[in-house]
C-alpha atoms as one frame of an Amber mdcrd trajectory, in Angstrom:
protein
  18.682  42.067 -13.908  16.168  40.920 -11.264  13.495  38.427 -12.321  10.368
  40.244 -13.503   8.186  38.113 -11.233   9.590  39.991  -8.211   7.691  43.047
  -9.409   4.348  41.296  -9.822   1.735  41.130  -7.051   1.010  37.626  -5.813
  -2.771  37.975  -5.989  -3.732  35.571  -8.758  -5.191  32.241  -7.689  -7.338
  29.528  -9.235 -10.958  30.586  -8.581 -12.203  27.267  -7.177  -9.287  27.285
  -4.708  -9.736  30.932  -3.783 -13.460  30.378  -3.117 -13.307  27.257  -0.936
 -14.733  29.069   2.079 -17.949  30.001   0.278 -19.133  26.396   0.628 -19.135
  26.886   4.396 -20.048  23.911   6.546 -20.451  21.500   3.648 -18.177  18.438
   3.937 -14.997  18.905   1.896 -12.768  15.992   2.881 -13.695  12.645   4.401
 -11.010  10.360   5.844 -10.998   7.390   8.181 -10.333   9.912  10.961 -13.381
  12.093  10.314 -14.893  14.845   8.160 -13.402  18.270   7.381 -15.760  21.047
   6.277 -15.000  23.509   3.502 -14.632  26.263   6.093 -12.069  24.190   7.996
 -10.266  23.209   4.802 -10.176  26.836   3.672  -8.667  27.876   7.010  -5.895
  25.280   6.730  -5.243  26.223   3.110  -5.031  29.912   4.032  -2.569  29.084
   6.803  -0.215  27.413   4.310  -0.606  30.399   1.990   0.371  32.736   4.834
   3.420  30.610   5.644   4.537  30.831   2.026   4.194  34.615   1.986   3.122
  37.035  -0.724   6.208  36.864  -2.939   5.607  34.277  -5.645   7.952  31.315
  -5.309   8.323  27.920  -6.951   6.897  25.362  -4.490   7.606  21.643  -4.864
   4.921  19.544  -3.170   5.445  15.847  -2.576   2.095  14.356  -3.454   0.180
  11.655  -1.611  -3.481  10.876  -1.052  -3.384  12.477   2.375  -4.879  15.560
   3.952  -1.433  17.089   4.539  -0.546  16.790   0.854  -3.905  18.146  -0.292
  -3.731  21.156   2.028  -0.141  21.914   0.997  -1.022  21.779  -2.695  -4.137
  23.936  -2.341  -2.331  26.337  -0.009   0.384  27.010  -2.566  -2.207  27.565
  -5.307  -4.220  29.822  -2.997  -1.153  31.990  -2.450  -0.556  32.274  -6.183
   2.610  30.200  -6.104   3.415  27.893  -9.035   3.369  24.298  -7.789   5.668
  21.523  -8.964   3.692  18.414  -7.967   5.732  15.203  -7.722   4.998  11.651
  -6.533   5.874  10.803  -2.966   7.827   7.672  -3.858  10.565   7.020  -6.381
  13.370   9.300  -7.516  11.254  12.109  -9.002  11.365  14.468  -5.993  15.145
  14.426  -5.782  15.689  14.582  -9.537  13.295  17.488 -10.069  14.604  19.359
  -7.038  18.045  19.216  -8.589  16.753  20.134 -12.053  14.426  23.023 -11.109
  15.842  24.276  -7.786  12.465  25.007  -6.099  12.343  27.802  -3.563  10.205
  25.799  -1.132   9.786  22.050  -0.659   6.749  20.658   1.176   6.556  16.992
   2.022   7.238  14.318   4.627  10.574  14.307   6.396  11.168  11.284   8.619
   7.441  10.648   8.669   6.454  14.232   9.607   5.013  16.748   7.126   7.279
  19.791   6.842   7.587  23.041   4.885  11.242  23.639   4.035  12.171  27.093
   2.728  15.328  26.754   0.655  15.514  30.535   0.312  13.529  33.572   1.434
  12.744  34.850  -2.060  12.824  33.166  -5.428  15.589  32.220  -7.820  13.220
  32.163 -10.777  11.409  34.353 -13.233   7.872  32.989 -12.844   5.290  33.899
 -15.472   2.146  35.397 -13.886  -0.090  32.803 -15.585   1.914  29.794 -14.366
   0.030  27.749 -11.747   1.098  24.108 -11.969   3.910  21.933 -13.320   3.249
  18.246 -13.948   5.373  15.477 -15.381   4.082  13.389 -18.286   6.564  10.549
 -17.802   5.505   8.681 -14.712   7.925   8.777 -11.773  11.204   8.879 -13.702
  11.738  12.506 -12.761  12.060  13.622 -16.389  12.907  17.341 -16.462  10.333
  17.833 -19.216   7.243  19.251 -17.524   3.852  20.546 -18.618   3.186  24.202
 -17.744  -0.444  24.748 -16.748  -2.097  28.083 -16.031  -4.736  29.168 -13.540
  -7.226  29.364 -16.430  -6.291  25.825 -17.548  -7.107  24.388 -14.127 -10.357
  26.304 -13.728 -11.596  25.665 -17.277 -10.946  21.926 -17.169 -12.474  21.583
 -13.697 -15.623  23.371 -14.876 -15.835  21.348 -18.100 -15.508  18.029 -16.273
 -17.984  19.054 -13.576 -20.373  20.099 -16.357 -20.420  16.916 -18.439 -20.331
  14.623 -15.383 -23.120  16.590 -13.744 -21.244  16.812 -10.437 -23.459  17.881
  -7.545 -22.490  19.422  -4.234 -23.778  16.227  -2.607 -21.311  14.006  -4.482
 -18.414  12.321  -2.722 -15.484  11.124  -4.828 -13.033   8.451  -3.702  -9.404
   9.322  -4.465  -8.753   6.017  -6.195  -5.855   7.481  -8.220  -2.721   9.333
  -7.068  -2.950  13.098  -6.806   0.259  13.704  -8.779  -1.357  11.976 -11.766
  -3.302  14.528 -13.829  -6.379  12.281 -13.954  -6.427  11.824 -10.191  -5.832
  15.541  -9.697  -8.711  16.427 -12.029 -11.053  14.475  -9.759  -9.987  16.762
  -6.922 -10.351  19.936  -8.987 -13.754  19.146 -10.509 -15.323  18.200  -7.192
 -13.936  21.164  -5.267 -15.233  23.412  -8.044 -18.763  22.198  -7.285 -18.516
  22.114  -3.503 -18.557  18.314  -3.489 -16.553  16.166  -1.071 -13.400  14.097
  -1.498 -12.957  10.773   0.292  -9.193  10.601   0.783  -7.574   7.189   0.683
  -4.431   5.592  -0.686  -6.007   2.150  -0.688  -6.315   0.101  -3.860  -9.704
  -0.963  -5.206  -8.386  -4.489  -4.637  -8.423  -3.848  -0.884 -11.571  -4.665
   1.071 -10.903  -1.606   3.250 -11.361   0.620   0.182 -14.938  -0.584  -0.195
 -15.609  -0.452   3.540 -14.654   3.228   3.457 -16.620   3.734   0.226 -19.804
   2.518   1.904 -19.141   4.212   5.247 -18.436   7.578   3.575 -21.461   7.214
   1.256 -19.212   7.783  -1.738 -20.879   8.393  -5.095 -18.032   7.939  -7.588
 -14.535   6.691  -8.232 -12.116   6.917 -11.148 -10.095   4.165 -12.768  -7.574
   3.376 -15.451  -7.967   0.180 -17.505  -5.937  -1.838 -15.003  -8.357  -0.743
 -12.276 -11.087  -2.682 -14.039  -8.941  -5.814 -14.071  -8.746  -5.475 -10.290
 -12.502  -4.880 -10.078 -13.071  -8.164 -11.875 -10.851  -9.944  -9.356 -12.615
  -8.564  -6.283 -16.108  -9.342  -7.568 -17.148  -5.721  -8.052 -20.395  -6.744
  -9.733 -21.596  -8.284  -6.463 -20.670  -5.340  -4.233 -23.505  -3.343  -2.724
 -22.760   0.354  -3.244 -26.117   2.068  -2.768 -24.827   5.618  -3.258 -22.716
   5.041  -6.389 -23.822   7.422  -9.194 -21.114   7.084 -11.825 -17.715   5.562
 -12.601 -15.124   7.164 -14.884 -12.319   5.549 -16.863  -9.410   7.183 -18.698
  -5.628   6.829 -18.769  -5.617   4.348 -21.649  -7.909   2.279 -23.813 -10.410
   0.097 -21.989 -11.236  -2.922 -24.155 -14.600  -2.414 -25.910 -16.051  -5.656
 -24.542 -15.223  -4.496 -21.028 -16.784  -1.089 -21.737 -19.993  -2.833 -22.770
 -19.946  -5.144 -19.755 -19.473  -2.361 -17.212 -21.904  -0.035 -18.952 -24.559
  -2.773 -18.787 -23.683  -3.466 -15.158 -24.113   0.215 -14.354 -27.431   0.360
 -16.156 -28.728  -2.563 -14.081 -27.466  -1.108 -10.802 -28.349   2.532 -11.369
 -24.984   4.152 -12.135 -23.325   5.510 -15.293 -20.004   4.667 -16.926 -18.114
   7.610 -18.454 -15.328   6.634 -20.863 -12.945   9.580 -21.248  -9.829  10.602
 -23.119  -7.168  13.062 -22.088  -3.541  14.054 -21.673  -1.633  16.064 -19.099
  -1.026  18.716 -21.796  -4.787  19.351 -21.816  -5.026  19.565 -18.002  -6.402
  16.013 -17.924  -9.352  15.558 -20.283 -10.316  16.375 -23.862 -13.195  14.022
 -24.682 -15.897  11.899 -23.089 -18.343   9.285 -24.318 -21.916   9.960 -23.170
 -22.964   6.992 -20.993 -25.980   6.149 -23.153 -23.611   5.457 -26.081 -21.152
   3.243 -24.194 -22.887  -0.007 -25.133 -23.358   0.873 -28.814 -20.041   2.690
 -29.437 -17.591   1.205 -26.889 -14.554   1.737 -29.151 -15.049   5.533 -29.308
 -13.563   8.263 -27.116 -16.675  10.376 -27.777 -17.003  14.113 -28.205 -14.866
  17.066 -27.051 -15.386  18.337 -23.516 -17.394  21.574 -23.197 -15.344  24.455
 -24.587 -13.026  22.206 -26.599 -12.771  21.219 -30.248 -11.020  18.553 -32.363
  -9.637  18.544 -35.873  -7.779  15.856 -37.811  -4.417  16.865 -39.266  -3.371
  14.894 -42.370  -0.689  12.248 -41.828   1.332  10.658 -44.621   0.657   7.001
 -45.381  -2.705   7.065 -43.599  -6.213   6.694 -45.106  -8.075   9.881 -45.969
 -10.398   9.567 -42.985  -7.534   9.102 -40.490  -5.359  11.913 -39.182  -3.544
  13.110 -36.112  -6.014  14.259 -33.478  -5.463  17.936 -32.695  -7.279  19.585
 -29.787  -7.991  23.233 -29.038  -9.586  24.666 -25.908  -9.025  26.761 -22.787
  -7.450  23.772 -21.023  -4.526  23.445 -23.461  -1.222  23.957 -21.631   0.948
  27.041 -21.883   3.739  24.806 -23.185   6.544  22.592 -21.941   9.333  23.388
 -19.508  12.668  21.624 -19.814  14.780  23.955 -17.678  14.171  26.626 -15.003
  14.447  29.410 -17.572  11.259  28.134 -19.222   9.220  29.026 -16.132   9.145
  32.655 -17.220   7.720  31.869 -20.650   4.140  32.619 -21.596   1.978  30.642
 -23.985   3.927  28.795 -26.657   1.168  26.335 -27.648  -2.222  27.269 -29.107
  -3.480  23.789 -29.871  -2.401  20.324 -28.826  -1.101  17.757 -31.300  -1.921
  14.608 -29.352   0.240  12.158 -31.323  -2.813   9.870 -31.609  -4.231   8.797
 -34.949  -8.023   9.104 -35.033 -11.071   9.111 -37.226 -14.476  10.782 -36.842
 -17.476   8.533 -37.345 -20.707   9.497 -39.115 -22.303   9.965 -35.701 -19.725
  12.625 -34.798 -17.892  10.430 -32.303 -14.102  10.271 -32.438 -12.185   7.006
 -32.286  -8.451   6.450 -31.667  -6.893   4.042 -34.167  -3.143   4.295 -33.420
  -0.139   6.362 -32.336   2.261   8.557 -34.296   5.025   8.568 -31.714   6.583
   5.913 -29.501   5.037   7.257 -26.305   2.837   4.666 -24.644   0.220   4.922
 -21.926   0.536   1.875 -19.667  -1.802   1.366 -16.705  -2.540   5.093 -16.830
   1.118   6.192 -16.873   2.534   7.884 -19.930   5.873   6.187 -20.558   8.603
   7.223 -22.965  10.331   4.002 -24.128  13.287   6.042 -25.362  13.844   7.440
 -21.899  13.674   3.912 -20.433  16.354   2.847 -22.905  18.541   5.725 -21.754
  17.959   4.717 -18.148  19.060   1.141 -18.870  22.068   2.340 -20.862  23.181
   4.303 -17.799  23.226   0.941 -15.987  25.268  -0.658 -18.802  22.260  -2.593
 -20.092  21.740  -2.882 -23.846  18.015  -2.928 -24.552  15.243  -1.594 -26.760
  11.752  -0.811 -25.493   8.280  -0.841 -26.993   4.995   0.152 -25.435   1.793
  -1.865 -25.596  -1.674  -1.177 -24.151  -0.977  -2.869 -20.841   2.755  -3.515
 -20.627   6.205  -2.221 -21.489   8.195  -4.640 -23.628  11.943  -4.646 -23.017
  14.082  -6.578 -25.507  17.292  -7.404 -23.675  20.559  -8.047 -25.463  23.632
  -9.253 -23.611  23.951 -11.113 -20.345  22.092  -8.776 -17.983  19.779 -10.467
 -15.452  16.166 -10.150 -16.717  14.782 -10.055 -13.169  17.125  -7.209 -12.239
  16.154  -5.291 -15.381  12.472  -5.859 -14.677  12.767  -4.526 -11.133  14.950
  -1.611 -12.224  12.486  -0.484 -14.885   9.483  -0.996 -12.622  11.035   0.968
  -9.763  12.268   3.860 -11.886   9.241   4.272 -14.144   6.641   3.598 -11.479
   5.089   0.554 -13.172   4.216  -2.617 -11.242   6.535  -5.496 -12.183   3.676
  -7.316 -13.905   3.529  -4.479 -16.483   7.184  -4.898 -17.540   7.925  -7.863
 -19.821  11.648  -8.508 -20.349  12.535 -10.710 -23.298  16.165 -11.752 -23.845
  17.172 -11.708 -27.539  20.361 -12.799 -29.255  20.808  -9.352 -30.813  18.698
  -6.260 -31.405  17.597  -5.996 -35.059  19.068  -2.898 -36.698  18.628  -0.853
 -39.853  21.454  -0.105 -42.234  21.954   3.187 -40.388  22.695   1.271 -37.197
  19.469   2.343 -35.525  17.222  -0.243 -33.904  14.664  -1.623 -36.354  11.569
  -1.287 -34.168   9.050  -2.800 -36.623  11.289  -5.868 -36.916  11.699  -5.941
 -33.148   7.935  -5.847 -32.631   7.566  -8.779 -35.006  10.325 -10.626 -33.180
   8.665 -10.334 -29.798   5.059 -10.533 -31.005   4.706 -14.105 -29.745   2.217
 -14.201 -26.851   3.650 -14.412 -23.331   3.611 -17.771 -21.548   0.149 -18.889
 -20.534   1.099 -18.883 -16.869   3.812 -16.338 -16.014   5.822 -17.150 -12.878
   4.117 -14.369 -10.978   0.745 -16.006 -11.533   1.926 -19.174  -9.823   3.114
 -17.185  -6.831  -0.117 -15.188  -6.718  -2.083 -18.425  -6.563   0.138 -19.645
  -3.747  -0.315 -16.397  -1.788  -4.070 -16.521  -2.376  -4.222 -20.101  -1.081
  -2.172 -19.488   2.066  -3.714 -16.110   2.947  -7.215 -17.107   1.793  -7.638
 -13.916  -0.237  -9.043 -13.176  -3.670  -7.342  -9.804  -4.183  -3.752 -11.008
  -4.630  -1.898  -9.091  -7.341   1.796  -9.143  -8.361   2.494  -5.644  -7.073
   1.438  -6.475  -3.491   3.604  -8.069  -0.851   2.878 -10.506   1.965   2.621
  -7.615   4.438   0.434  -5.575   2.042  -1.973  -8.514   1.936  -2.358  -8.566
   5.721  -0.005 -11.446   6.420   0.798 -11.959  10.089   3.127 -14.094  12.193
   0.813 -17.118  11.969   0.406 -17.161   8.183   4.059 -16.150   7.784   5.151
 -19.562   9.014   3.242 -21.518   6.385   4.016 -18.965   3.665   7.766 -19.000
   4.276   7.992 -22.785   4.149   5.739 -23.102   1.094   7.574 -20.314  -0.690
  10.961 -21.837   0.096   9.778 -25.071  -1.476   8.785 -23.231  -4.656  11.662
 -20.772  -4.992  14.403 -22.977  -3.621  15.689 -20.167  -1.403  13.928 -17.243
   0.250  15.173 -13.742  -0.651  16.001 -11.443   2.295  12.925  -9.620   3.635
  10.717 -11.500   1.172   7.626 -10.615   3.188   7.932  -6.946   2.139   8.889
  -7.647  -1.500   6.114  -7.409  -4.157   5.166 -10.837  -5.457   6.043  -9.856
  -9.000   9.566  -8.911  -7.939  10.314 -12.312  -6.388  12.485 -14.740  -8.368
  10.750 -17.091 -10.761   9.664 -20.444  -9.238  12.134 -23.243  -9.826  11.006
 -26.412 -11.502  11.534 -29.597  -9.510  13.158 -29.886  -6.126  15.912 -27.411
  -5.326  19.340 -28.947  -5.064  21.000 -26.517  -2.722  20.975 -26.687   1.047
  17.562 -26.052   2.574  17.148 -23.365   5.194  14.491 -22.387   7.716  13.534
 -18.926   8.934  15.087 -18.445  12.368  11.922 -17.025  13.909   9.992 -20.080
  12.714  12.643 -22.439  14.104  12.679 -20.627  17.457   8.885 -20.768  17.777
   8.780 -24.459  16.928  11.564 -25.330  19.376  10.139 -23.118  22.115   6.678
 -24.688  22.074   8.171 -28.208  22.215  10.338 -27.137  25.160   7.345 -25.627
  26.954   5.176 -28.732  26.642   8.032 -31.159  27.277   9.090 -29.306  30.432
   5.529 -29.233  31.775   5.060 -33.022  31.403   8.023 -33.226  32.411   9.786
 -35.187  29.691  12.844 -32.993  30.243  13.520 -29.709  31.991  14.520 -26.902
  29.619  12.451 -23.926  30.720  12.389 -20.380  29.344  10.495 -21.092  26.123
   7.482 -18.921  26.983   9.575 -15.864  27.814  11.565 -16.395  24.627   8.263
 -16.422  22.742   7.516 -12.963  24.177  10.689 -11.760  22.461   9.657 -13.471
  19.225   6.234 -11.811  19.522   7.930  -8.395  19.666  10.133  -9.379  16.733
   7.115 -10.325  14.623   5.094  -7.326  15.792   7.699  -5.040  14.247   7.837
  -7.042  11.027   4.123  -7.454  10.357   2.263  -4.726  12.236   4.606  -1.743
  11.872   4.345  -1.502   8.097   4.596   1.641   5.950   0.809   1.923   6.034
  -0.915   4.837   7.747  -1.586   4.943  11.466  -5.213   3.882  11.114  -4.307
   0.886   8.982  -1.583  -0.138  11.418  -4.041  -0.079  14.297  -6.535  -2.066
  12.245  -3.887  -4.742  11.717  -3.111  -4.857  15.440  -6.807  -5.231  16.239
  -7.100  -8.068  13.750  -4.071  -9.766  15.287  -5.526  -9.427  18.769  -8.805
 -10.934  17.609  -6.934 -13.974  16.257  -5.446 -14.466  19.728  -8.304 -13.518
  22.036 -11.304 -15.159  20.360  -9.881 -18.713  20.068  -8.466 -18.426  23.593
 -11.762 -17.381  25.152 -13.647 -20.024  23.168 -11.358 -22.753  24.492 -11.451
 -21.538  28.093 -15.245 -21.225  27.928 -15.446 -24.858  26.834 -13.119 -25.886
  29.668 -15.294 -24.015  32.181 -18.119 -26.360  31.184 -16.189 -29.628  31.411
 -13.675 -28.909  34.222 -13.436 -26.921  37.436  -9.876 -25.727  36.796 -10.707
 -22.162  35.795 -12.766 -19.189  36.873 -14.469 -16.239  35.189 -11.278 -14.198
  35.653  -9.455 -16.772  33.552 -12.059 -16.543  30.800 -11.750 -12.742  30.786
  -7.936 -13.009  30.625  -7.804 -11.067  33.869  -6.245 -13.566  36.260  -3.148
 -11.403  36.801  -5.436  -8.538  37.846  -8.195 -10.335  39.763  -6.444 -13.439
  41.064  -6.608 -15.640  42.994  -2.877 -15.458  43.643  -2.796 -18.959  45.088
  -4.754 -20.627  42.253  -3.392 -24.001  41.245  -4.388 -23.880  37.578  -5.807
 -20.407  36.905  -2.325 -19.135  36.012  -2.055 -21.491  33.011  -2.679 -18.778
  30.424  -0.364 -16.119  31.852   1.629 -15.977  28.606  -1.413 -15.283  26.424
  -2.736 -12.782  28.938   0.600 -10.963  29.063   0.862 -10.885  25.261  -2.651
  -9.467  24.915  -2.003  -6.727  27.476   1.285  -5.814  25.833  -0.288  -5.588
  22.368  -3.135  -3.441  23.696  -0.683  -1.152  25.461   1.597  -0.787  22.450
  -1.388  -0.154  20.150  -2.644   2.565  22.499   0.808   4.137  22.466   1.067
   4.099  18.669  -2.454   5.499  18.345  -0.981   8.814  19.504  -0.031  10.603
  16.256   3.170  12.035  17.731   4.341   8.590  18.890   3.434   7.102  15.518
   5.582   9.744  13.796   8.357   9.164  16.320   8.378   5.425  15.578   8.648
   6.055  11.847  11.468   8.546  12.363  13.380   6.454  14.924  12.311   2.817
  14.350  15.194   1.404  16.422  15.546   4.048  19.109  11.881   3.886  20.188
  11.764   0.156  21.073  15.156   0.412  22.775  13.807   3.291  24.846  10.702
   1.270  25.699  12.924  -1.665  26.670  14.807   0.688  29.003  11.543   1.809
  30.581  10.484  -1.821  30.879  13.597  -2.522  32.918  12.144  -0.311  35.666
   9.563  -3.014  36.373  11.945  -5.879  35.554  14.258  -4.665  38.352  11.306
  -3.352  40.417  13.022   0.006  40.815  10.061   1.515  42.642   9.298  -1.596
  44.744   5.855  -1.866  43.121   5.991  -5.589  42.419   6.758  -6.380  46.010
   3.811  -4.319  47.197   1.219  -4.802  44.445   2.195  -8.006  42.595   2.496
  -6.437  39.140   1.048  -8.345  36.137   3.566 -10.332  34.099   2.839  -8.047
  31.139   4.601  -5.213  32.981   7.384  -7.258  34.485   8.331  -9.044  31.248
   7.532  -6.242  28.784  11.204  -5.493  28.247  11.587  -8.855  26.472   8.873
  -7.920  23.955  10.515  -4.520  23.391  13.932  -6.134  22.862  12.395  -8.450
  20.253  10.884  -5.391  18.577  14.285  -3.694  18.587  15.938  -6.845  17.209
  13.688  -6.681  14.141  14.531  -2.997  13.651  18.284  -3.342  14.225  20.113
  -2.140  11.129  23.822  -2.762  11.000  26.352  -4.443  13.250  26.372  -1.694
  15.876  22.638  -1.865  16.552  22.650  -5.671  16.560  25.482  -5.667  19.065
  23.536  -3.245  21.236  20.432  -5.481  21.339  22.558  -8.568  21.955  24.369
  -6.837  24.807  21.083  -5.639  26.288  19.676  -9.178  26.317  22.888 -10.651
  27.700  22.998  -8.020  30.462  19.357  -8.028  31.563  18.088 -11.616  31.228
  20.594 -13.208  33.656  19.334 -12.917  37.226  15.688 -12.582  36.236  14.869
 -16.203  37.125  17.913 -17.200  39.108  18.173 -20.226  36.799  21.278 -19.974
  34.597  20.122 -22.630  32.113  16.774 -20.965  31.583  18.368 -17.562  31.135
  21.003 -18.921  28.758  18.259 -20.392  26.576  16.531 -17.003  26.267  19.758
 -15.126  25.496  20.723 -17.753  22.897  17.310 -17.450  21.260  17.669 -13.667
  21.050  21.142 -14.032  19.543  19.792 -16.333  16.843  17.004 -13.887  15.979
  19.412 -10.971  15.824  22.275 -12.499  13.853  20.910 -15.371  11.761  17.962
 -14.724   9.397  17.891 -18.439   8.547  19.306 -21.678   9.927  20.307 -24.830
   8.011  17.511 -27.356   7.747  15.987 -30.197   5.738  12.788 -30.283   3.694
  10.842 -32.645   6.023  12.093 -30.732   9.058  10.843 -27.490   7.526   7.357
 -28.925   7.148   7.287 -30.129  10.760   8.595 -26.785  12.030   6.029 -24.950
   9.935   3.132 -26.842  11.506   4.486 -26.516  15.041   5.309 -22.825  14.787
   2.019 -21.987  13.074   0.111 -23.851  15.788   2.282 -22.763  18.735  -0.351
 -20.470  20.271  -2.997 -23.186  20.168  -0.641 -25.895  21.417   0.149 -23.704
  24.406  -3.547 -23.073  24.927  -4.703 -26.714  24.821  -1.814 -28.776  26.202
  -2.889 -28.170  29.821  -5.849 -30.503  29.276  -3.795 -33.317  27.673  -0.508
 -34.132  29.382  -1.825 -34.510  32.990  -3.735 -37.615  31.843  -0.660 -39.170
  30.197   2.174 -38.426  32.617   3.112 -42.099  32.775   3.728 -42.048  29.025
   5.696 -38.829  28.561   6.445 -39.290  24.832   2.791 -40.067  24.185   1.822
 -37.054  26.299   4.063 -34.817  24.194   2.755 -36.184  20.892  -0.887 -35.961
  22.015  -0.449 -32.389  23.298   1.085 -31.266  20.027  -1.553 -33.082  17.986
  -4.494 -31.537  19.836  -3.035 -28.047  19.471  -2.437 -28.577  15.758  -6.001
 -29.838  15.372  -7.418 -26.827  17.227  -5.352 -24.518  14.999  -6.840 -26.186
  11.915 -10.340 -25.747  13.363  -9.735 -22.075  14.157  -8.454 -21.445  10.629
 -11.450 -23.218   9.107 -13.904 -21.227  11.230 -12.077 -18.001  10.383 -12.354
 -18.695   6.674 -16.021 -19.563   7.056 -16.711 -16.238   8.760 -14.741 -14.403
   6.069 -16.790 -16.127   3.385 -20.027 -15.211   5.136 -18.903 -11.629   5.613
 -18.108 -11.287   1.906 -21.216 -13.150   0.720 -23.439 -10.841  -1.366 -26.576
 -12.686  -0.268 -25.700 -12.294   3.401 -24.913  -8.604   2.961 -28.171  -8.160
   1.119 -30.228  -9.809   3.849 -28.364  -7.859   6.521 -28.975  -4.570   4.770
 -32.618  -5.442   4.217 -33.157  -6.220   7.886 -31.416  -2.995   8.825 -33.722
  -1.011   6.582 -36.739  -2.716   8.076
């Protein structure tokens, strides 16, 4: 028998999605790339609907806070297709694809957004009311889903827009993920009123989030309790947000004292705080606390949303005024789905038993006082501890789990590694490592039936956590080295904007604390790093190869210029290291705009100190010209200058970085790099060989800049960082060994460069000693500035070559310290509330 849904017309759609075009030219979506009107958004949504066709099919959409994801989601709804919305990271997409066999999958493939039709029709019987399927269990990919109807989505969007008073002039930041019902409700309620969405995947702990907030004139953002911890860390109270109208919080209980504090802050600054309560089963929200009651009743969840109602169902062993909170309203789900056959079911739930114990105060406000079940809401994610236990059991780990307001407690029996368990749970459930506390126990307490005695277990692990968890120590270290105040355990060195200069100091300092650096530590979240080791490590010390190469190369450069010895090739080797570090620190998983922002910041850290130094030298010496100051000597000459060529390396590096940034600014090239991270730099290295070998005789006729002639070395360094596996490493090694010889006609110089490449490619670290690590750290971190300044030191001390070397290194190190101090001073000024206030005031005047 054919599924009944084949006989039904695919004409039903959620009204606020169907009517997008009626808002016309009003802004619908704001991103860092520009503004999209409702008319333009409606056209893109309709195009997706046309691609999906008129026959209703189950469409899985991989969610992200991007325009592609938003358009795909709305397009499926517009076409009347039930949407299975899943997070873009973690195992959920694969698990739910296997469990529910969607007809169409929309999401990124190798960095490019694609619509993949798994079949022309549908394999399912899809109920005509079914619009959306959402998970309630984080990113574990649990097959238990909430079935939401078109009426559910519309009713909840209208109710939220009503009690928040959303206007068509509002602009909401997408501060929560779209696959999370709370984040999705922000989208629905604002589209229902013709308001705009400011799309971003940035955290509120990121300064760029607030830059975009101000630039886009955003009026609101949503947060879970953990969001407010981050707001405290970034100094939210001092931020100037002139267009902010209201802030919402849900996804868990915000401590009453914090409710009062933020409500008072909002009152002083002209915005409202809405405390809300909801569950996915109610299409996001069931209650809200009117802002004027937040200070006097901060422990309450408030009153039902418009159209909804509460009752208290009696619960055994509870006081008379406490019962299970039961909700009824048009936003209550159709029911659960646990298998594909359930997608054809109609309504199986009339009212929602929330599992929360509540009481109703004399003022009519409801207050949550406990939970009936073991489900826990942690940092906005609803987590099933029983499912986590099953996950660990599948990995042969004996454990019992309990949920708390802000963390998942895992009692670990046996000899499993707590750090491994912590990472496993965090990765699978979608919680940051800081929210998973693993506590080894001798044995799990059990009842006479053999079941785990959870009350006894809670008593056993009720002792407060250590005053200073290991992650806190590492966060303080990261904050000190990177000079940032927004360091959190779930962010990595690269996430925090670390670059090749700060990497040197961070790697050495971290190696001192941890005893040994994990592979690719710079991309690992701080909370997932091993715990700091007390005292000095006893095992053999190591040094990052790239740090060692930079330190050795700068000593060779200065020593050969004196000359104390003659071992040339260090500068060209540093071009390869620059490409190596470019791939590691600039080509992150961030979006194209963020990547380019990082490249610009890196260029500023090179260009500004260089021009400042050369400008000073123009005043006190006659060695340089304006072309030198503008880093344009290779373009403007003079070709016969005796000293103007001194900064050729910096000039070449700047040109290369500008050229590569321009290339990656092209969306198609950016997608190509993400899809083929090794093939692209190898291809660029091949193109660079055209100028290296002067295939077209251009160098002979036009004296090409060094940036073009030596670019292939930068590209090979880039490829070395991206090489994955023995075959690719061999290919890069062979390319260096084949193309470097003959470039200078100096076998020793060429051998040095090839050897340096081989070390980068094959040895992540080299044996070292603690004192040597500290020296290498300073030299490598100051290498740019040593190169920049040594020209003005050694000529005056040629008769004392060792002194000349020491003085050259010392001046460069001193200039590096000065540059870092000035940079921090500017950062402090830029973030100073008083300075921002005066700047804004003068602008208004």
